[in-house]
Amino acid sequence: MASPEKLKFQKSHEWTRVEGSIAYVGISDHAQEELGDIVFVEIPEVDDEFEAGEEVTNIESVKAASPIYAPVSGKVVKVNQELEEAPELINQKPYEAFIFAIEMTDPSELDKLLSYEEYQKSIEEEE
Amino acid sequence: MSTQLKNKLIFERSREGRRGFRVPELDVPARKPEEMVDKKYLRVNETALPEVSEVDVIRHYTRLSQKNYCVDLGFYPLGSCTMKYNPKINEVTAGLAGFAGLHPLQPQKTTQGILELMYDLTERLCEVTGMSWGTLQPFAGAHGEFTGMKFFKSYFKKRGDTGRTKVLVPDAAHGTNPASAHISGFDVVEVKSNEKGMVSVEDLKQHLDENLAGIMLTNPNTLGLYEEDIAEIAELVHDAGGLLYYDGANLNAVMGKSRPGDMGFDVVHLNLHKTFSTPHGGGGPGSGAVMVNKKLEPFLPAPTVRKRGSEYYLDHDIPDTMGRISGFYGNIAVLVRAYTYILTMGHDGLKRASELAVLNANYLKEKLKGRYFLPYDRVCKHEFVLSAQKMKDANGVNGTDVAKALLEFGIHAPTVYFPLIVHEAMMFEPTETESRESLDNFIEVMHEIADLAEKDPDKLHAMPTSTPVRRVDQVQAAKHPVLRWQPE
């Protein structure tokens, strides 16, 4: 479950794990490393709908607040309540701590996301 | 004295019945509060004010002030905050009884002095910014930004152009910019920076459509770099029907050299507390004066100061006004200080201040770039941004470590982790009031810290050790902040 090679990524550092028609979303190891200690995760509302690329929520670290963008269009069907009390889970297990899950309206949007390898390359380019 | 007693809060020093004052004898007939104030406004519980003697209060706050770090004590290179020295003559004028003793509701014929000051200050700020009039009401920079966005709103509303909902903000912008646009009801869209650290004109062009309300820009930007394409940006935004807002946080770089009005901006906010030298450590008091061009003048907050013959008056008759922005007229004592500064410096003095601020920043940048990574290696304006990324990769020493180590050496920390487009960013703004010796001392300290990063990183991780407060637990402070004392 925690193997990033099986996940899809966005340049804005979110990972996506697909289970049937549900896309789970979290942030990459690189992102949590850059952000430093995460102190607050704004838990999104279940049933809110988003277009791919739209801002869903925010997470805050000791350094900065960062938006989290929807990888695909759809409705939020699940949120990770645990993060409300323990946002540090994102630092500890970035690839297990999902933030929210979206029921996809158009799974073909997944094709636009990056593979782990492509994502790693995009980080290198950024630096 | 034990540390515990030293660190007691004023509330913890309280002893029942202890007093530091004596109320003079009542010389008017006594009346109960219930007779004068509606009962619903009267508090039910007793106030939990500390009961202390005068000497308790004096010792408590004197001790606190000695723990504080301020620009009167040492170098304060906090980027984008312009912590220049505040000349003490500003305090003399602000304390004059004719200013300090004023009441905001006094008849205007008895307040001609302060009205003249406000009028003349507005005129001088117009000259510095190249705008046509302004308001002195906003209490802080972000309040000025909010007022600026209200000008956008009022302008488009008057034109019936209500589809303009989008405000562009560069990725390097001060965080308050998107916040101000958002709270004013606009959708914020980020514009990318290019490889030179400036607004990407190519990316900007992607966002120019009928929904565009305008753009918020800082020039020089938060990397301390002058936006060379500003004329083209202004033309593009205006052609698309949008307005340009100038964030004046960095005006100290260009006073008397380059004016926002000439660059094409429609509305400009100034931080009088930064650029015009009034004390603002600890978050205030501020003054976020906002200047506008002719196009936006009809929407000024009411009242504004005007002159009729030789008489100054508060003009409330502004048909298209956005309304009030403050209860009265702004932070008057800050305005007096800023005005004093402008008169003290004069035309050439302000220009010289900007020249020296830029010279000092470039001197530091050149002396430090060999030891610290400089991501945008160009001539800077009043500030510059270094990155601790290479140190972090090599020795595990990050921007926070460098900032905390500076405290150990008696120097204020830079702004860290901002702008967001630079990893492990450290933003330094020396200001014009530092001497060569002060800058050289800072350079020496920064080199010593770079040496320590290589030889003894653990020592850096532990710093500061000699300050009144050592390293705080940032995570706990953010997650479980204790914001006020509460009785047990």
Coordinates of C-alpha atoms in Angstrom, one line a residue:
Chain A
M1 CA 0.0 0.0 0.0
A2 CA 2.8 2.4 0.8
S3 CA 4.7 1.8 -2.4
P4 CA 4.8 5.1 -4.4
E5 CA 5.6 3.3 -7.7
K6 CA 2.0 2.2 -7.9
L7 CA 0.6 5.7 -7.4
K8 CA -0.2 8.5 -9.8
F9 CA 1.1 12.0 -9.2
Q10 CA 0.5 15.7 -9.9
K11 CA 3.2 18.2 -10.5
S12 CA 1.7 20.0 -7.5
H13 CA 2.9 17.0 -5.4
E14 CA -0.3 15.2 -4.7
W15 CA -0.4 11.4 -5.1
T16 CA -3.5 9.5 -6.2
R17 CA -4.3 5.9 -5.4
V18 CA -7.2 4.3 -7.4
E19 CA -9.5 1.7 -5.9
G20 CA -12.3 1.0 -8.3
S21 CA -14.1 4.3 -9.0
I22 CA -12.6 5.9 -5.9
A23 CA -9.4 8.0 -6.0
Y24 CA -7.6 8.5 -2.7
V25 CA -5.4 11.6 -2.5
G26 CA -2.4 12.5 -0.3
I27 CA 0.9 14.4 -0.6
S28 CA 4.2 13.0 -1.7
D29 CA 7.2 12.2 0.5
H30 CA 9.1 15.0 -1.2
A31 CA 6.2 17.5 -0.4
Q32 CA 6.1 16.6 3.3
E33 CA 9.9 16.9 3.4
E34 CA 9.8 20.3 1.9
L35 CA 6.9 21.5 4.0
G36 CA 8.4 20.3 7.3
D37 CA 6.3 19.5 10.3
I38 CA 2.7 19.6 9.4
V39 CA 0.5 21.2 12.1
F40 CA -2.9 21.5 10.5
V41 CA -5.0 19.8 7.8
E42 CA -8.2 21.4 6.8
I43 CA -10.5 18.4 6.4
P44 CA -12.7 18.9 3.3
E45 CA -16.5 18.4 3.4
V46 CA -17.9 15.1 2.2
D47 CA -20.2 15.6 -0.8
D48 CA -18.4 18.7 -2.1
E49 CA -17.8 18.5 -5.8
F50 CA -14.6 19.5 -7.6
E51 CA -13.2 19.8 -11.1
A52 CA -9.8 18.3 -11.8
G53 CA -7.2 20.9 -10.8
E54 CA -9.5 22.8 -8.5
E55 CA -8.3 23.6 -5.0
V56 CA -9.9 21.2 -2.5
T57 CA -8.3 22.1 0.8
N58 CA -5.2 23.4 2.6
I59 CA -2.6 22.0 4.8
E60 CA -0.4 24.0 7.0
S61 CA 3.2 23.3 8.2
V62 CA 5.5 25.3 10.4
K63 CA 6.7 27.0 7.2
A64 CA 3.7 27.7 5.0
A65 CA 0.1 26.9 4.1
S66 CA -0.3 24.9 0.8
P67 CA -3.3 24.2 -1.3
I68 CA -4.2 20.6 -2.3
Y69 CA -5.6 20.3 -5.8
A70 CA -8.1 17.6 -7.0
P71 CA -6.3 15.2 -9.4
V72 CA -9.6 14.2 -11.0
S73 CA -13.2 15.6 -11.1
G74 CA -15.8 14.2 -8.8
K75 CA -17.4 14.2 -5.4
V76 CA -15.6 13.9 -2.1
V77 CA -16.9 10.6 -0.6
K78 CA -14.4 10.0 2.3
V79 CA -12.1 12.1 4.4
N80 CA -9.3 11.1 6.8
Q81 CA -10.6 12.4 10.1
E82 CA -7.5 11.1 11.9
L83 CA -5.5 14.0 10.4
E84 CA -7.6 16.5 12.4
E85 CA -5.9 15.3 15.6
A86 CA -2.7 13.9 14.2
P87 CA -1.6 15.9 11.1
E88 CA 1.9 14.5 11.7
L89 CA 0.8 11.2 10.2
I90 CA 1.5 12.9 6.8
N91 CA 5.1 13.4 7.8
Q92 CA 5.3 9.9 9.3
K93 CA 3.6 7.9 6.5
P94 CA 3.1 10.2 3.5
Y95 CA 1.9 7.4 1.2
E96 CA -0.5 5.9 3.7
A97 CA -2.1 9.1 5.1
F98 CA -4.7 10.0 2.5
I99 CA -6.4 13.3 3.0
F100 CA -9.7 12.7 1.0
A101 CA -11.1 10.4 -1.5
I102 CA -13.0 11.4 -4.6
E103 CA -15.6 9.3 -6.6
M104 CA -14.4 9.9 -10.1
T105 CA -16.8 11.2 -12.8
D106 CA -14.3 10.7 -15.5
P107 CA -11.6 8.0 -14.9
S108 CA -9.9 8.9 -18.2
E109 CA -8.6 12.0 -16.4
L110 CA -6.2 9.6 -14.6
D111 CA -4.2 9.4 -17.9
K112 CA -3.2 13.0 -17.5
L113 CA -1.5 12.3 -14.1
L114 CA 2.2 11.5 -13.9
S115 CA 3.8 8.1 -13.1
Y116 CA 6.2 8.0 -10.1
E117 CA 9.1 8.1 -12.4
E118 CA 7.8 11.1 -14.3
Y119 CA 7.0 12.9 -11.0
Q120 CA 10.6 12.3 -9.8
K121 CA 11.8 13.8 -13.0
S122 CA 9.6 16.9 -12.5
I123 CA 11.0 17.4 -9.1
E124 CA 14.5 17.3 -10.4
E125 CA 13.6 19.8 -13.1
E126 CA 12.1 22.1 -10.5
E127 CA 15.3 22.2 -8.6
Chain B
M1 CA 15.9 36.4 41.9
S2 CA 14.7 32.9 40.9
T3 CA 13.8 32.4 37.3
Q4 CA 10.3 31.5 38.2
L5 CA 9.6 34.8 39.9
K6 CA 11.3 36.6 37.0
N7 CA 9.0 35.0 34.4
K8 CA 5.7 35.4 36.3
L9 CA 2.9 37.0 34.4
I10 CA 1.4 40.2 35.6
F11 CA -1.8 38.3 36.6
E12 CA 0.3 35.9 38.7
R13 CA 1.7 38.9 40.6
S14 CA -1.8 40.0 41.5
R15 CA -2.6 40.2 45.3
E16 CA -6.1 41.1 46.4
G17 CA -6.5 44.7 47.4
R18 CA -3.1 45.9 46.2
R19 CA -3.3 49.2 44.3
G20 CA -1.0 51.4 42.3
F21 CA -3.2 54.5 42.1
R22 CA -5.5 56.6 44.2
V23 CA -8.7 57.9 42.7
P24 CA -9.2 61.6 43.4
E25 CA -12.2 62.6 45.4
L26 CA -15.5 62.7 43.5
D27 CA -16.4 66.4 42.7
V28 CA -19.6 65.7 40.9
P29 CA -22.8 64.1 42.1
A30 CA -22.4 60.3 42.2
R31 CA -24.6 58.2 39.9
K32 CA -24.8 54.5 39.4
P33 CA -23.9 53.0 36.0
E34 CA -27.4 51.5 35.7
E35 CA -28.8 55.0 35.5
M36 CA -26.6 56.0 32.6
V37 CA -26.1 52.9 30.5
D38 CA -28.7 50.4 29.3
K39 CA -28.5 47.3 31.5
K40 CA -27.7 45.0 28.5
Y41 CA -24.4 46.8 28.0
L42 CA -23.3 46.4 31.6
R43 CA -20.9 43.5 32.4
V44 CA -22.2 40.9 34.9
N45 CA -18.9 39.5 36.1
E46 CA -16.1 41.3 37.8
T47 CA -13.1 42.1 35.6
A48 CA -10.2 39.8 36.3
L49 CA -7.7 42.7 36.2
P50 CA -4.4 42.2 38.0
E51 CA -4.2 44.0 41.4
V52 CA -0.6 45.3 41.6
S53 CA 1.4 48.2 42.8
E54 CA 3.0 50.8 40.6
V55 CA 6.5 49.3 41.2
D56 CA 5.2 45.8 40.3
V57 CA 4.0 47.1 37.0
I58 CA 7.2 49.0 36.2
R59 CA 9.4 46.1 37.1
H60 CA 7.3 43.7 35.1
Y61 CA 7.3 45.7 31.9
T62 CA 10.8 46.9 32.2
R63 CA 12.0 43.3 32.5
L64 CA 9.9 42.3 29.5
S65 CA 11.3 45.2 27.5
Q66 CA 14.8 44.0 28.3
K67 CA 14.0 40.6 26.9
N68 CA 12.8 42.1 23.7
Y69 CA 14.9 42.6 20.6
C70 CA 14.4 45.8 18.7
V71 CA 16.0 48.0 16.0
D72 CA 17.2 50.3 18.8
L73 CA 19.3 47.5 20.1
G74 CA 20.8 46.0 16.9
F75 CA 20.7 44.9 13.3
Y76 CA 17.3 43.8 12.1
P77 CA 17.5 42.5 8.5
L78 CA 14.0 41.1 8.4
G79 CA 13.2 40.9 4.7
S80 CA 10.1 42.8 3.3
C81 CA 9.6 44.4 6.7
T82 CA 11.9 47.5 6.3
M83 CA 13.0 47.6 9.9
K84 CA 14.9 50.9 9.4
Y85 CA 15.9 53.0 12.4
N86 CA 13.1 55.4 13.5
P87 CA 14.5 58.8 14.3
K88 CA 13.5 60.0 17.7
I89 CA 12.4 63.4 16.5
N90 CA 9.3 61.5 15.2
E91 CA 8.4 60.8 18.8
V92 CA 8.9 64.4 19.8
T93 CA 6.4 65.7 17.2
A94 CA 3.9 62.8 17.7
G95 CA 3.9 63.7 21.4
L96 CA 3.1 67.4 20.9
A97 CA 0.0 68.2 22.9
G98 CA -1.7 69.7 19.9
F99 CA -1.6 66.3 18.2
A100 CA -1.5 63.9 21.2
G101 CA -4.4 65.6 23.0
L102 CA -6.8 65.7 20.1
H103 CA -10.3 64.2 20.1
P104 CA -11.6 62.8 16.8
L105 CA -15.0 64.6 17.3
Q106 CA -13.6 68.1 18.0
P107 CA -15.0 70.9 15.8
Q108 CA -12.9 71.1 12.7
K109 CA -12.0 74.8 13.2
T110 CA -10.0 73.6 16.3
T111 CA -8.2 70.8 14.4
Q112 CA -6.9 72.8 11.4
G113 CA -3.3 71.7 12.3
I114 CA -3.8 68.0 12.0
L115 CA -6.0 68.4 9.0
E116 CA -3.3 70.5 7.3
L117 CA -0.8 67.8 8.2
M118 CA -3.1 65.1 6.7
Y119 CA -3.6 67.1 3.6
D120 CA 0.0 67.9 3.1
L121 CA 1.1 64.3 3.8
T122 CA -1.4 63.1 1.2
E123 CA 0.0 65.5 -1.3
R124 CA 3.6 64.5 -0.6
L125 CA 2.7 60.8 -0.9
C126 CA 1.0 61.6 -4.2
E127 CA 4.3 63.1 -5.3
V128 CA 6.3 60.0 -4.2
T129 CA 3.9 57.5 -5.9
G130 CA 2.8 59.5 -8.9
M131 CA -0.9 59.3 -8.0
S132 CA -3.6 61.9 -7.7
W133 CA -5.1 61.6 -4.2
G134 CA -5.5 59.0 -1.4
T135 CA -6.8 57.9 1.9
L136 CA -4.9 57.8 5.2
Q137 CA -7.5 55.7 7.0
P138 CA -6.2 52.1 6.8
F139 CA -4.5 50.9 10.0
A140 CA -2.1 48.4 8.4
G141 CA -0.6 47.1 5.2
A142 CA -3.2 44.4 4.8
H143 CA -5.9 46.8 5.6
G144 CA -4.5 49.0 2.8
E145 CA -4.6 46.0 0.5
F146 CA -8.2 45.4 1.4
T147 CA -9.0 49.0 0.7
G148 CA -7.2 48.7 -2.7
M149 CA -9.4 45.7 -3.6
K150 CA -12.5 47.8 -2.5
F151 CA -11.4 50.3 -5.2
F152 CA -11.4 47.5 -7.7
K153 CA -14.9 46.4 -6.6
S154 CA -16.3 49.9 -6.6
Y155 CA -14.9 50.7 -10.0
F156 CA -16.3 47.7 -11.7
K157 CA -19.6 48.0 -9.9
K158 CA -20.1 51.6 -11.0
R159 CA -19.4 50.5 -14.6
G160 CA -21.9 47.6 -14.3
D161 CA -19.0 45.3 -15.2
T162 CA -19.8 42.7 -12.7
G163 CA -18.3 39.7 -14.5
R164 CA -14.8 40.7 -13.5
T165 CA -14.2 38.3 -10.6
K166 CA -10.5 37.3 -11.2
V167 CA -7.5 38.9 -9.5
L168 CA -4.0 37.7 -10.6
V169 CA -1.3 37.3 -8.0
P170 CA 2.2 36.2 -8.8
D171 CA 3.6 33.1 -7.1
A172 CA 6.2 35.2 -5.4
A173 CA 3.6 37.7 -3.9
H174 CA 3.3 38.5 -0.2
G175 CA 0.8 36.1 1.3
T176 CA -1.5 39.0 2.2
N177 CA -2.2 39.7 -1.5
P178 CA -4.2 36.6 -2.3
A179 CA -5.8 36.8 1.2
S180 CA -6.9 40.4 0.6
A181 CA -8.3 39.6 -2.9
H182 CA -10.1 36.6 -1.6
I183 CA -11.7 38.3 1.4
S184 CA -12.9 41.0 -1.0
G185 CA -14.8 38.4 -3.0
F186 CA -12.4 37.9 -5.9
D187 CA -11.1 34.6 -7.2
V188 CA -7.4 34.4 -6.9
V189 CA -5.4 33.1 -9.9
E190 CA -1.6 32.6 -9.6
V191 CA 0.8 33.9 -12.2
K192 CA 4.1 32.1 -12.5
S193 CA 7.5 33.6 -12.2
N194 CA 10.0 33.1 -15.0
E195 CA 13.6 31.9 -14.8
K196 CA 14.8 35.5 -14.1
G197 CA 12.6 35.6 -11.0
M198 CA 10.1 38.0 -12.5
V199 CA 6.5 37.8 -13.5
S200 CA 6.2 35.6 -16.6
V201 CA 4.6 37.7 -19.3
E202 CA 3.8 34.5 -21.2
D203 CA 1.9 33.0 -18.3
L204 CA 0.2 36.3 -17.6
K205 CA -1.2 36.3 -21.2
Q206 CA -3.0 33.0 -20.5
H207 CA -5.2 34.8 -17.9
L208 CA -6.3 37.9 -19.7
D209 CA -10.0 37.6 -20.5
E210 CA -13.3 39.3 -19.8
N211 CA -13.3 37.9 -16.2
L212 CA -10.1 39.8 -15.3
A213 CA -10.5 42.4 -12.5
G214 CA -6.8 43.1 -12.3
I215 CA -3.4 42.2 -10.9
M216 CA -1.7 42.8 -7.6
L217 CA 2.1 43.4 -7.9
T218 CA 5.0 44.3 -5.7
N219 CA 7.8 46.1 -7.5
P220 CA 10.6 45.4 -6.7
N221 CA 9.2 41.9 -6.1
T222 CA 9.8 39.8 -3.0
L223 CA 13.0 38.5 -4.5
G224 CA 14.2 42.1 -4.4
L225 CA 14.2 42.2 -8.2
Y226 CA 12.8 45.0 -10.3
E227 CA 10.0 43.8 -12.6
E228 CA 11.6 44.9 -15.9
D229 CA 8.5 44.1 -17.9
I230 CA 6.3 46.3 -15.8
A231 CA 5.3 48.7 -18.7
E232 CA 4.3 45.7 -20.9
I233 CA 2.4 44.1 -18.0
A234 CA 0.5 47.3 -17.3
E235 CA -0.4 47.7 -20.9
L236 CA -1.6 44.1 -21.2
V237 CA -3.7 44.2 -18.1
H238 CA -5.3 47.6 -19.0
D239 CA -6.0 46.4 -22.6
A240 CA -7.8 43.4 -21.1
G241 CA -10.0 45.8 -19.1
G242 CA -8.3 45.2 -15.7
L243 CA -6.7 47.4 -13.1
L244 CA -3.2 47.3 -11.5
Y245 CA -2.7 47.3 -7.8
Y246 CA 0.8 48.1 -6.3
D247 CA 1.7 46.5 -3.0
G248 CA 3.9 49.2 -1.5
A249 CA 5.8 47.0 1.0
N250 CA 9.0 47.4 -1.1
L251 CA 8.7 51.1 -1.9
N252 CA 11.9 51.7 0.2
A253 CA 13.8 50.5 -2.8
V254 CA 12.6 53.1 -5.3
M255 CA 11.6 56.4 -3.6
G256 CA 12.3 59.3 -5.8
K257 CA 13.6 57.0 -8.5
S258 CA 10.6 55.2 -10.0
R259 CA 6.9 55.9 -9.3
P260 CA 4.1 53.3 -9.3
G261 CA 1.9 55.8 -11.1
D262 CA 4.5 56.1 -13.9
M263 CA 4.7 52.3 -14.1
G264 CA 1.0 52.2 -14.9
F265 CA -0.6 51.3 -11.5
D266 CA -4.1 52.5 -10.7
V267 CA -4.0 52.0 -6.9
V268 CA -1.0 51.9 -4.5
H269 CA -0.9 51.0 -0.9
L270 CA 2.0 52.3 1.2
N271 CA 3.3 51.0 4.5
L272 CA 4.0 54.3 6.3
H273 CA 5.3 52.3 9.2
K274 CA 7.9 50.7 7.0
T275 CA 9.0 53.1 4.3
F276 CA 8.4 56.3 6.3
S277 CA 10.0 55.2 9.5
T278 CA 7.5 54.6 12.3
P279 CA 8.0 51.9 14.9
H280 CA 6.2 48.6 14.0
G281 CA 7.9 45.7 15.6
G282 CA 5.4 43.3 17.0
G283 CA 2.8 44.0 14.5
G284 CA 1.9 47.6 14.9
P285 CA 0.8 50.3 15.0
G286 CA 0.7 50.6 11.3
S287 CA -0.6 52.8 8.6
G288 CA -1.5 51.5 5.2
A289 CA -2.2 54.7 3.3
V290 CA -3.7 54.1 -0.2
M291 CA -3.1 56.3 -3.2
V292 CA -5.1 56.3 -6.4
N293 CA -5.1 57.9 -9.8
K294 CA -7.9 60.1 -11.2
K295 CA -9.8 57.0 -12.5
L296 CA -10.4 55.7 -9.0
E297 CA -10.6 59.0 -7.0
P298 CA -14.4 59.0 -7.1
F299 CA -14.5 55.9 -4.9
L300 CA -12.3 57.2 -2.1
P301 CA -13.3 56.2 1.5
A302 CA -15.2 59.0 3.2
P303 CA -14.2 61.3 4.7
T304 CA -11.2 62.6 2.8
V305 CA -9.3 65.8 3.7
R306 CA -9.8 68.7 1.3
K307 CA -8.9 72.4 1.2
R308 CA -11.2 75.4 0.6
G309 CA -9.4 78.7 0.4
S310 CA -7.1 78.5 3.4
E311 CA -9.4 76.2 5.4
Y312 CA -9.0 72.4 5.6
Y313 CA -12.0 70.2 6.1
L314 CA -13.2 66.6 6.1
D315 CA -15.2 66.0 3.0
H316 CA -18.0 63.4 3.5
D317 CA -19.6 64.3 0.2
I318 CA -18.2 61.6 -2.1
P319 CA -21.1 60.3 -4.1
D320 CA -19.5 57.0 -5.2
T321 CA -17.5 56.4 -2.1
M322 CA -16.8 52.8 -1.0
G323 CA -17.8 53.9 2.5
R324 CA -15.7 54.1 5.7
I325 CA -12.6 52.1 6.1
S326 CA -11.9 53.1 9.7
G327 CA -14.0 54.4 12.5
F328 CA -12.4 57.8 12.3
Y329 CA -9.4 58.9 10.3
G330 CA -6.6 56.3 10.7
N331 CA -3.7 56.0 13.0
I332 CA -3.1 59.7 13.5
A333 CA 0.1 59.4 15.6
V334 CA 1.7 57.2 12.9
L335 CA 0.8 59.8 10.3
V336 CA 2.5 62.5 12.4
R337 CA 5.6 60.4 12.6
A338 CA 5.7 59.6 8.9
Y339 CA 5.1 63.3 8.0
T340 CA 8.0 64.3 10.3
Y341 CA 10.2 61.8 8.6
I342 CA 9.3 63.1 5.1
L343 CA 10.0 66.7 6.2
T344 CA 13.2 65.7 8.0
M345 CA 14.6 63.8 4.9
G346 CA 13.4 66.1 2.2
H347 CA 13.2 65.4 -1.5
D348 CA 16.9 64.5 -1.8
G349 CA 17.0 62.6 1.5
L350 CA 14.3 60.2 0.5
K351 CA 16.0 59.5 -2.8
R352 CA 19.3 59.0 -0.9
A353 CA 17.6 56.6 1.5
S354 CA 16.6 54.4 -1.4
E355 CA 20.0 54.5 -2.9
L356 CA 21.7 53.5 0.3
A357 CA 19.1 50.7 1.0
V358 CA 19.9 49.3 -2.4
L359 CA 23.7 49.7 -2.0
N360 CA 23.6 48.0 1.4
A361 CA 21.6 45.1 0.1
N362 CA 23.9 44.5 -2.9
Y363 CA 27.0 44.8 -0.6
L364 CA 25.6 42.0 1.6
K365 CA 24.5 39.9 -1.3
E366 CA 27.9 40.0 -3.0
K367 CA 29.7 39.2 0.3
L368 CA 27.5 36.3 1.1
K369 CA 26.8 34.6 -2.2
G370 CA 30.1 32.7 -2.1
R371 CA 29.0 30.9 1.2
Y372 CA 25.3 30.7 0.7
F373 CA 23.4 29.8 -2.5
L374 CA 22.0 32.8 -4.3
P375 CA 19.2 31.4 -6.6
Y376 CA 18.7 34.6 -8.6
D377 CA 22.1 36.2 -9.1
R378 CA 21.4 39.6 -10.4
V379 CA 21.6 43.2 -9.1
C380 CA 19.0 43.4 -6.4
K381 CA 17.1 46.3 -5.0
H382 CA 16.6 46.8 -1.3
E383 CA 16.5 43.1 -0.4
F384 CA 17.7 39.7 -1.6
V385 CA 16.9 36.0 -1.1
L386 CA 19.5 33.3 -0.2
S387 CA 18.7 29.6 0.0
A388 CA 19.9 27.2 2.6
Q389 CA 19.1 24.2 0.4
K390 CA 22.7 23.3 -0.4
M391 CA 23.6 23.4 3.3
K392 CA 20.6 21.3 4.1
D393 CA 21.6 18.7 1.6
A394 CA 25.2 18.7 2.7
N395 CA 25.0 19.1 6.5
G396 CA 21.4 19.0 7.5
V397 CA 21.5 22.7 8.4
N398 CA 18.3 24.5 7.2
G399 CA 17.1 28.0 7.0
T400 CA 15.6 27.9 10.5
D401 CA 19.0 26.8 11.9
V402 CA 20.7 29.8 10.3
A403 CA 18.0 32.2 11.5
K404 CA 18.1 30.8 15.1
A405 CA 21.9 31.0 15.1
L406 CA 21.8 34.7 14.2
L407 CA 19.8 35.3 17.4
E408 CA 22.7 33.7 19.3
F409 CA 24.9 36.4 17.8
G410 CA 22.6 39.2 18.8
I411 CA 21.2 39.8 15.3
H412 CA 17.5 39.6 14.4
A413 CA 16.6 36.7 12.1
P414 CA 15.8 37.2 8.4
T415 CA 12.4 36.3 7.0
V416 CA 12.6 32.5 6.3
Y417 CA 10.7 30.2 4.0
F418 CA 9.4 33.1 2.0
P419 CA 9.0 33.7 -0.9
L420 CA 7.6 30.3 -1.5
I421 CA 9.3 29.9 -4.9
V422 CA 12.8 29.5 -3.3
H423 CA 13.5 26.4 -1.3
E424 CA 14.8 27.1 2.2
A425 CA 14.5 30.8 1.5
M426 CA 16.2 33.4 3.7
M427 CA 15.3 37.0 2.9
F428 CA 17.5 39.8 4.0
E429 CA 16.8 43.5 4.0
P430 CA 19.5 45.6 5.7
T431 CA 17.8 49.0 5.1
E432 CA 19.7 52.3 4.6
T433 CA 20.3 53.1 8.2
E434 CA 23.1 50.4 8.8
S435 CA 26.7 51.5 8.7
R436 CA 29.5 49.7 6.9
E437 CA 30.7 48.4 10.2
S438 CA 27.3 47.0 11.1
L439 CA 27.1 45.2 7.7
D440 CA 30.6 43.9 8.0
N441 CA 29.9 42.5 11.4
F442 CA 26.8 40.7 10.0
I443 CA 28.8 39.3 7.1
E444 CA 31.4 38.0 9.6
V445 CA 28.7 36.3 11.7
M446 CA 27.1 34.7 8.6
H447 CA 30.5 33.3 7.6
E448 CA 31.0 31.9 11.0
I449 CA 27.6 30.3 10.8
A450 CA 28.5 28.8 7.5
D451 CA 31.7 27.4 9.0
L452 CA 29.8 25.9 11.9
A453 CA 27.4 24.3 9.4
E454 CA 30.3 22.4 8.0
K455 CA 32.2 21.6 11.2
D456 CA 29.7 21.4 14.0
P457 CA 26.1 21.3 12.7
D458 CA 24.8 20.0 16.0
K459 CA 25.9 23.2 17.7
L460 CA 23.8 25.1 15.2
H461 CA 20.8 22.9 15.8
A462 CA 20.9 23.8 19.5
M463 CA 21.1 27.5 19.0
P464 CA 20.1 29.9 20.4
T465 CA 21.3 29.1 24.0
S466 CA 21.9 32.5 25.4
T467 CA 18.6 34.3 24.6
P468 CA 15.8 34.7 27.2
V469 CA 13.8 32.1 25.3
R470 CA 15.6 29.3 23.6
R471 CA 14.3 27.2 20.7
V472 CA 10.5 27.0 20.9
D473 CA 8.6 23.9 19.9
Q474 CA 7.1 25.2 16.7
V475 CA 4.8 22.2 16.2
Q476 CA 3.3 22.5 19.7
A477 CA 3.0 26.2 19.4
A478 CA 1.1 25.9 16.2
K479 CA -1.1 22.9 17.3
H480 CA -1.8 23.9 20.9
P481 CA -1.2 27.6 21.2
V482 CA -1.7 29.1 24.6
L483 CA -2.9 32.5 23.8
R484 CA -3.9 34.0 27.1
W485 CA -3.6 33.5 30.8
Q486 CA -6.6 32.0 32.5
P487 CA -7.4 31.9 36.2
E488 CA -7.0 28.4 37.6

